[in-house]
Coordinates of C-alpha atoms and ligand atoms in Angstrom, one line a residue:
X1 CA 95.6 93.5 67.6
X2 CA 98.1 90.8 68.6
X3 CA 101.3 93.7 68.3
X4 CA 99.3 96.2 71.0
X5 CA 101.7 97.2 73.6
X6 CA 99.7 96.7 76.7
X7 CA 101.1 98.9 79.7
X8 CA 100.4 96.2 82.9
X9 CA 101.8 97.9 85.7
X10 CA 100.0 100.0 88.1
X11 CA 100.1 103.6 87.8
X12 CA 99.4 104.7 91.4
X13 CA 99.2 102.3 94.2
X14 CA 95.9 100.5 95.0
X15 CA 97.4 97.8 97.5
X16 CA 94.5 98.2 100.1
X17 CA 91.1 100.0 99.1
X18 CA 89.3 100.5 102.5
X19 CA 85.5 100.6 102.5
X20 CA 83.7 103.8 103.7
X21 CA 79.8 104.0 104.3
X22 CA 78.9 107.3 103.8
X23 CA 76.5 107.3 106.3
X24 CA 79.2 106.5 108.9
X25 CA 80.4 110.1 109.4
X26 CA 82.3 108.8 112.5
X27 CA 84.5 106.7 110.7
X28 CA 85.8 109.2 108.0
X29 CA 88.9 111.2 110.1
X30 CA 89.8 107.6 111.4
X31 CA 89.4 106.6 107.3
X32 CA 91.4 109.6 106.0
X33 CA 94.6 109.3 108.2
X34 CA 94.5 105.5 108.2
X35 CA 97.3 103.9 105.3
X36 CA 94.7 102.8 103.1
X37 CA 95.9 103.5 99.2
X38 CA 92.5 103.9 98.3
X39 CA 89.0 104.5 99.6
X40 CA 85.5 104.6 98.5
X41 CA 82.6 106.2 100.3
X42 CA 79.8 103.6 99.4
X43 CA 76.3 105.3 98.4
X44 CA 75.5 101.1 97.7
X45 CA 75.1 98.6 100.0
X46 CA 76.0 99.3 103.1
X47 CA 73.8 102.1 103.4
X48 CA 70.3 101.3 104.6
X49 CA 67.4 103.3 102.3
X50 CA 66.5 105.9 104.3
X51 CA 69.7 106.9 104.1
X52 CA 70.2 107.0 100.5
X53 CA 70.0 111.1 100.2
X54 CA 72.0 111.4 103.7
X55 CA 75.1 109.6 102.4
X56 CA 74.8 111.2 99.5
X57 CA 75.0 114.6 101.0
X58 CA 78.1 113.1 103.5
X59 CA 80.2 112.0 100.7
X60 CA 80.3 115.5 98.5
X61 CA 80.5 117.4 101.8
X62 CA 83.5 114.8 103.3
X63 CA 85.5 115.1 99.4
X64 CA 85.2 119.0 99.9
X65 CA 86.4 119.3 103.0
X66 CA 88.7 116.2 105.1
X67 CA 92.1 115.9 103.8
X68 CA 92.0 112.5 102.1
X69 CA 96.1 113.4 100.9
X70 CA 97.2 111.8 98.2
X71 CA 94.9 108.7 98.7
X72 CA 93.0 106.9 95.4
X73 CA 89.3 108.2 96.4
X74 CA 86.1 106.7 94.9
X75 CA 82.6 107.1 95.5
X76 CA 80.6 103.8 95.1
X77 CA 77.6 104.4 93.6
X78 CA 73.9 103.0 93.6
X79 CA 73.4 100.2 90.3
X80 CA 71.6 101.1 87.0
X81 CA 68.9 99.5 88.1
X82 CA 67.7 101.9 91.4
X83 CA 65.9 105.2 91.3
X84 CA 69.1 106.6 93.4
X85 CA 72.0 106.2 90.5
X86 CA 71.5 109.4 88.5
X87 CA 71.8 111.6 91.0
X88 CA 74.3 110.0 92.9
X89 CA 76.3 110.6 89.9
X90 CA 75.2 114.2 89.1
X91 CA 75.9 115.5 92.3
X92 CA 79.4 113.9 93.0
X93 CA 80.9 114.6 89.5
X94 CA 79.2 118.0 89.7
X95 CA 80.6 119.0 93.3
X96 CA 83.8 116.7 93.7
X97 CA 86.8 117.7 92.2
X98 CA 88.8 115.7 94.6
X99 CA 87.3 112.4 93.1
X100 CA 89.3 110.5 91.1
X101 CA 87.0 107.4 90.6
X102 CA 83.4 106.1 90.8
X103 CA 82.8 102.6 91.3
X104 CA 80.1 101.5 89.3
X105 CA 78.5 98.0 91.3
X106 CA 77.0 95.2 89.2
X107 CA 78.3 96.3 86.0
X108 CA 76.6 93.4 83.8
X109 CA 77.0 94.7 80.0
X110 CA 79.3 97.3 78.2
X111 CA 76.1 99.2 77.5
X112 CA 76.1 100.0 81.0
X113 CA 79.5 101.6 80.7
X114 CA 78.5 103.6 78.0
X115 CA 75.6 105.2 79.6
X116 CA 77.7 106.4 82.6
X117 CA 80.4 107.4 80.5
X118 CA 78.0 109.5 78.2
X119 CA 76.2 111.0 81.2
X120 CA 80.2 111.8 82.8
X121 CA 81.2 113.3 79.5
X122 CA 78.5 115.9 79.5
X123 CA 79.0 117.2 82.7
X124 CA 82.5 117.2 82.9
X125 CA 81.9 119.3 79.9
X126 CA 79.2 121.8 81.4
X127 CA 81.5 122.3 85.1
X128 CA 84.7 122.2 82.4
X129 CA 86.4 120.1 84.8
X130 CA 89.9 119.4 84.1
X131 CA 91.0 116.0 85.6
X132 CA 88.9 113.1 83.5
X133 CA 87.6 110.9 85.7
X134 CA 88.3 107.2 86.0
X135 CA 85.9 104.5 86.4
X136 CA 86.2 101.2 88.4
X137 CA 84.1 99.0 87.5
X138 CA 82.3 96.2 90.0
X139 CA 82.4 92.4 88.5
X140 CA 79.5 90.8 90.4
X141 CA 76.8 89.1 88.5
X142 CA 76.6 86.1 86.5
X143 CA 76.2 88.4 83.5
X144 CA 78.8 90.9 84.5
X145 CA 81.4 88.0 84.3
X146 CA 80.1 86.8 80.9
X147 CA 80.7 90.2 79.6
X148 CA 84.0 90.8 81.6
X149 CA 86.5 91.0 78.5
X150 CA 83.5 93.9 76.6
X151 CA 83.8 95.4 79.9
X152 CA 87.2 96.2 80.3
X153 CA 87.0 97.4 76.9
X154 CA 84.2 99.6 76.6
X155 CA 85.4 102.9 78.1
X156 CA 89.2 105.0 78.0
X157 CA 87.7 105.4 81.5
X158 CA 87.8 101.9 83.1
X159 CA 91.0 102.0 85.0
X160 CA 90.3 98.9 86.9
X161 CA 87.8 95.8 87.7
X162 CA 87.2 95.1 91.7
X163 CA 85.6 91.4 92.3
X164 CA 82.6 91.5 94.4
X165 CA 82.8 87.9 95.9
X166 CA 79.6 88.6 97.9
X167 CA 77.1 89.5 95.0
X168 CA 78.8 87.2 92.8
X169 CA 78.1 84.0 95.1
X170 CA 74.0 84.9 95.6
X171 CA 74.4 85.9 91.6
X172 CA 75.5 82.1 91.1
X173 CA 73.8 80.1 94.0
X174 CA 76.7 79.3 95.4
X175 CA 76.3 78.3 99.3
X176 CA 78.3 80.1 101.2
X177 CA 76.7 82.9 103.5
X178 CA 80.4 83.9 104.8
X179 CA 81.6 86.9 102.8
X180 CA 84.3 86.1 100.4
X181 CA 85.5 83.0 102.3
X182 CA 85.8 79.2 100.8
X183 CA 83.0 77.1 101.1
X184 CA 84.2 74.1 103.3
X185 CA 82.6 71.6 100.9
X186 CA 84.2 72.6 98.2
X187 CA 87.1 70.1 97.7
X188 CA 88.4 66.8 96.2
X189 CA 89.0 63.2 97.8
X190 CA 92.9 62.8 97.5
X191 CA 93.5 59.5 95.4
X192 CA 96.3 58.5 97.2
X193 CA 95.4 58.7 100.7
X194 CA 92.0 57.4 99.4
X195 CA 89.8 59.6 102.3
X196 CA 91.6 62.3 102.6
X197 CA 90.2 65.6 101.6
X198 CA 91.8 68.6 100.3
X199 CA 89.6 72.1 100.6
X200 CA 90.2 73.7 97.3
X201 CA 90.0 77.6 96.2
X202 CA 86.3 77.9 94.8
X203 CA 86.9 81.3 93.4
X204 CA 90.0 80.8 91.5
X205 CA 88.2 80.5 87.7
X206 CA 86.0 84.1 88.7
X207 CA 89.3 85.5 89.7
X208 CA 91.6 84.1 86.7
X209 CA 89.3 85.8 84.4
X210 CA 89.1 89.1 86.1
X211 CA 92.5 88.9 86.6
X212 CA 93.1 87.9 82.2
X213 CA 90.6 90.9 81.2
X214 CA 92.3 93.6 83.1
X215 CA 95.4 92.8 81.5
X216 CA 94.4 92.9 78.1
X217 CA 93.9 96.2 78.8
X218 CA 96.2 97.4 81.1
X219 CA 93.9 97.7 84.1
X220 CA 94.2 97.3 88.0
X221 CA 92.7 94.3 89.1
X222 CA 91.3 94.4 93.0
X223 CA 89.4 91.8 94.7
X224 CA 87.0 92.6 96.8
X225 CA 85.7 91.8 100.3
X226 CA 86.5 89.4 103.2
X227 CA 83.8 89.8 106.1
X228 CA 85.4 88.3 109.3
X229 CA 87.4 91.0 109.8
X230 CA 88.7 88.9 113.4
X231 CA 90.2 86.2 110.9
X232 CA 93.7 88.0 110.0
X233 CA 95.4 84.4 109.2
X234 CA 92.2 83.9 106.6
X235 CA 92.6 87.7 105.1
X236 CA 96.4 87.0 104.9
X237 CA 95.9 83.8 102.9
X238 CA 93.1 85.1 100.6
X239 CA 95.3 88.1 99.4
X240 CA 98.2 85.9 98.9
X241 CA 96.9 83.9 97.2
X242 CA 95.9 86.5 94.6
X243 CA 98.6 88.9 95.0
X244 CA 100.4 85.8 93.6
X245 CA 98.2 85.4 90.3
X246 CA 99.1 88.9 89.4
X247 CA 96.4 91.2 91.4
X248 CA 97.0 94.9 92.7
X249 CA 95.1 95.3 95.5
X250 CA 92.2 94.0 97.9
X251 CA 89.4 95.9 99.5
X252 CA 89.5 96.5 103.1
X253 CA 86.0 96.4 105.2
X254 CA 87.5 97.0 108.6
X255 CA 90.9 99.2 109.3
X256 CA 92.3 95.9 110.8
X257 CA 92.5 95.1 107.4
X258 CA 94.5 97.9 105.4
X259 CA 97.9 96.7 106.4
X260 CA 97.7 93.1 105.8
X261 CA 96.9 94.3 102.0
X262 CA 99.5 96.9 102.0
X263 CA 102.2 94.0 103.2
X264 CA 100.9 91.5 101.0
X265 CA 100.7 93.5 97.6
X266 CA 103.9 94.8 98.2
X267 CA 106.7 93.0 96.9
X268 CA 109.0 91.1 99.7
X269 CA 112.5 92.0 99.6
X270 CA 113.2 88.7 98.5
X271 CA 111.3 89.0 95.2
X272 CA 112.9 92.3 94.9
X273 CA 116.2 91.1 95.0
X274 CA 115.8 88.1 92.9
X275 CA 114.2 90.2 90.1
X276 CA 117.4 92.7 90.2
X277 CA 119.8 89.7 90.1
X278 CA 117.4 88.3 87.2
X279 CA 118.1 91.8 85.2
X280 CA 122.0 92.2 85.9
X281 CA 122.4 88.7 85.2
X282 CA 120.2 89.0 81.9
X283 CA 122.4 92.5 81.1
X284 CA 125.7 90.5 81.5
X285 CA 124.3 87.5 79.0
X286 CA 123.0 90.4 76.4
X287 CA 126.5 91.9 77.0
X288 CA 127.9 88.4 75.6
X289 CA 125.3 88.7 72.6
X290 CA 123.4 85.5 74.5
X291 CA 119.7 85.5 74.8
X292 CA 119.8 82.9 78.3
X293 CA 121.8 82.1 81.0
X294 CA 121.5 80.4 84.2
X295 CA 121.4 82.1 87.5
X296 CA 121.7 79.8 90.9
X297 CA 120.8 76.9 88.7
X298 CA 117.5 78.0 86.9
X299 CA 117.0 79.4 83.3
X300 CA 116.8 82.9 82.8
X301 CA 115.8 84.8 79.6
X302 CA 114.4 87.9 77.6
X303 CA 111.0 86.7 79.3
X304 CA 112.6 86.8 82.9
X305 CA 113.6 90.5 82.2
X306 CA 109.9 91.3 81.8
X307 CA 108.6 89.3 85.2
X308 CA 111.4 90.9 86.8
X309 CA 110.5 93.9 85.7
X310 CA 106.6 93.1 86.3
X311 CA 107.5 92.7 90.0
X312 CA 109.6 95.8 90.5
X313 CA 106.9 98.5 89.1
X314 CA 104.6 96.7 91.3
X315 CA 107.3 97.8 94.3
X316 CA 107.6 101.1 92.9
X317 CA 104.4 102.5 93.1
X318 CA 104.1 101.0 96.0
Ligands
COA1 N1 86.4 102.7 107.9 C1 86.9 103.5 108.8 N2 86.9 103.2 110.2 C2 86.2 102.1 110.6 C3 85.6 101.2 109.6 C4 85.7 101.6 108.3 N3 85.1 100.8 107.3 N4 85.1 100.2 110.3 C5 85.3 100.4 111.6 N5 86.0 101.6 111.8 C6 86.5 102.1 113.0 C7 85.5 102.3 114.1 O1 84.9 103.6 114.1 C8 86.4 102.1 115.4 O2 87.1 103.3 115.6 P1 87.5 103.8 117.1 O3 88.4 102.7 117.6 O4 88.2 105.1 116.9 O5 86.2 103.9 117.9 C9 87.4 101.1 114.9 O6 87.5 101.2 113.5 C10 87.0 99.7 115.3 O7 85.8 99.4 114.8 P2 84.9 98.1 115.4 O8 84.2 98.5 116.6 O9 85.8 96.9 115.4 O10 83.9 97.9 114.2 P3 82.3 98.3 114.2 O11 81.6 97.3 114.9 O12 82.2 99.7 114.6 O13 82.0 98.2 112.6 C11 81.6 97.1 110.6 C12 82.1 96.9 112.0 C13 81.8 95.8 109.8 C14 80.1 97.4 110.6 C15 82.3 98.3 109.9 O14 83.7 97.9 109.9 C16 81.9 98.6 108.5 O15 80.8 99.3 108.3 N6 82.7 98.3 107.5 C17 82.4 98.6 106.1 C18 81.2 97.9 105.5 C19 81.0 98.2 104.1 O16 81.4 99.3 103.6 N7 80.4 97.3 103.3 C20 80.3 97.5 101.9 C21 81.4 96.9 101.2 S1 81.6 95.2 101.4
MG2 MG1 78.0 94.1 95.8

């Protein structure tokens, strides 16, 4: 309904979400006392076959027992569509009641949702556990990006969409073997300078509607990997430019990574202070019975009180 008061902010901080394989023991202590805001031990992808039961095991036993604080912590599980899912999610929602997520990959359909959700439900029920748990919910498929806006709304569980540029670009074709970069072709010949061409952002209409779904909801929207974890000026740019659109947070696939999202998704001082001067201003116009004003030359009204007050929960629960 067109009057639903949809809650946008963030509740908890999910600036940076760091990228675990469970298989990588080693890297856990380093994982747990790094800043990341979130983590997820990945049962997926980055974890070779013969390792599927190993990881499985590490990630209960690693929930249980390493001090993760107050971090967001997920476990990524294997897709619908692998022999490995069921029990993945058994055995963490059984024997984790540090978990606060699971991040579902290649969600393609609502359906999918649904049978996770149902399967949650009656185990949560059976262990009586106390603290629902959320699910986050993996756009990466050609189909899961035709179904994004059923997505976000098939479950009071889905408490946020991460973008899996990788998947996503062998899901469409698209030729680009670099993980989550631009593909240099991808540009426009400038009119005016006749020759000259301008490299343009190839995943901005993927990320637009991720972006749009999750807040119709009121959901966190992450996007997802960068893989040349040496390029920190390419990282940088990447988060910007989303953190601009509206986005919480970015995964992180290397540690180099967690602070360039944690500096990026948190509001600059600047923006902070603009927004407050936006609100006082705005109070001193109400104050006058006057719906705008002008502050340093530029129209401000009722509007500007909610950006400026879009930008400061994002510094809040940051
Ligand atoms: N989480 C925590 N610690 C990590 C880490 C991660 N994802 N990746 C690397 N580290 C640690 C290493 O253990 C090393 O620690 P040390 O300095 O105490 O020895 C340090 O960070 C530097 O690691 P580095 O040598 O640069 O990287 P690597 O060659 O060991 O590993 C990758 C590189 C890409 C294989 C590794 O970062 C990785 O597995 N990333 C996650 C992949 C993933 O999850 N993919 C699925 C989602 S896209
Ligand atoms: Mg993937």
């Amino acid at each position: 309904m067109s009057h639903t008061i949809v809650n946008t902010g963030p509740k908890k901080a999910q600036r940076s979400q760091l990228a675990l394989p469970a298989n990588r023991f080693d890297f856990f202590e380093k994982a747990a006392r790094s800043p990341a805001d979130a983590i997820f031990l990945d049962l997926e992808d980055s974890v070779a076959i013969e390792d599927k039961h190993k990881a499985r095991d590490n990630a209960v036993k690693a929930l249980n027992e390493i001090d993760w604080s107050d971090k967001l912590m997920l476990v990524r599980i294997n897709g619908l569509d692998t022999q490995y899912m069921y029990q993945d999610l058994i055995d963490i929602v059984k024997h984790c009641p540090r978990l606060d997520r699971v991040l579902i990959p290649k969600v393609g359909v609502a359906a999918d949702v649904y049978a996770l959700d149902m399967l949650v439900t009656q185990i949560e029920k059976s262990i009586k556990r106390t603290n629902r748990l959320g699910f986050e919910c993996l756009i990466e498929t050609a189909l899961g990006m035709s179904n994004v806006e059923q997505i976000v709304a098939s479950s009071q569980r889905v408490e946020a969409l991460s973008f899996g540029l990788a998947d996503y670009a062998a899901s469409l074709g698209t030729r680009t073997s670099t993980i989550g970069a631009n593909h240099p072709d991808y540009g426009i010949l400038a009119q005016e300078g006749k020759h000259n061409f301008i490299e343009q952002d190839m995943w901005h209409y993927a990320q637009m509607r991720i972006l749009n779904a999750c807040k119709s909801h009121g959901l966190c929207a992450i996007d997802g990997p960068f893989g040349d974890f040496n390029d920190k000026k390419g990282y940088r740019c990447a988060a910007k430019r989303v953190a601009a659109l509206g986005f919480d947070g970015k995964w992180a696939i290397h540690p180099s990574q967690i602070e360039l999202a944690n500096e990026v998704f948190k509001p600059s001082n600047e923006e902070i202070e603009k927004a407050q001067a936006i609100i006082q201003a705005m109070q001193k116009a109400q104050a006058k019975g006057l719906g705008a004003a002008s502050l340093d030359g530029e129209l401000i009204d009722i509007a500007s009180i909610k950006m400026a007050e879009s930008i400061l929960s994002k510094a809040l629960v940051a």
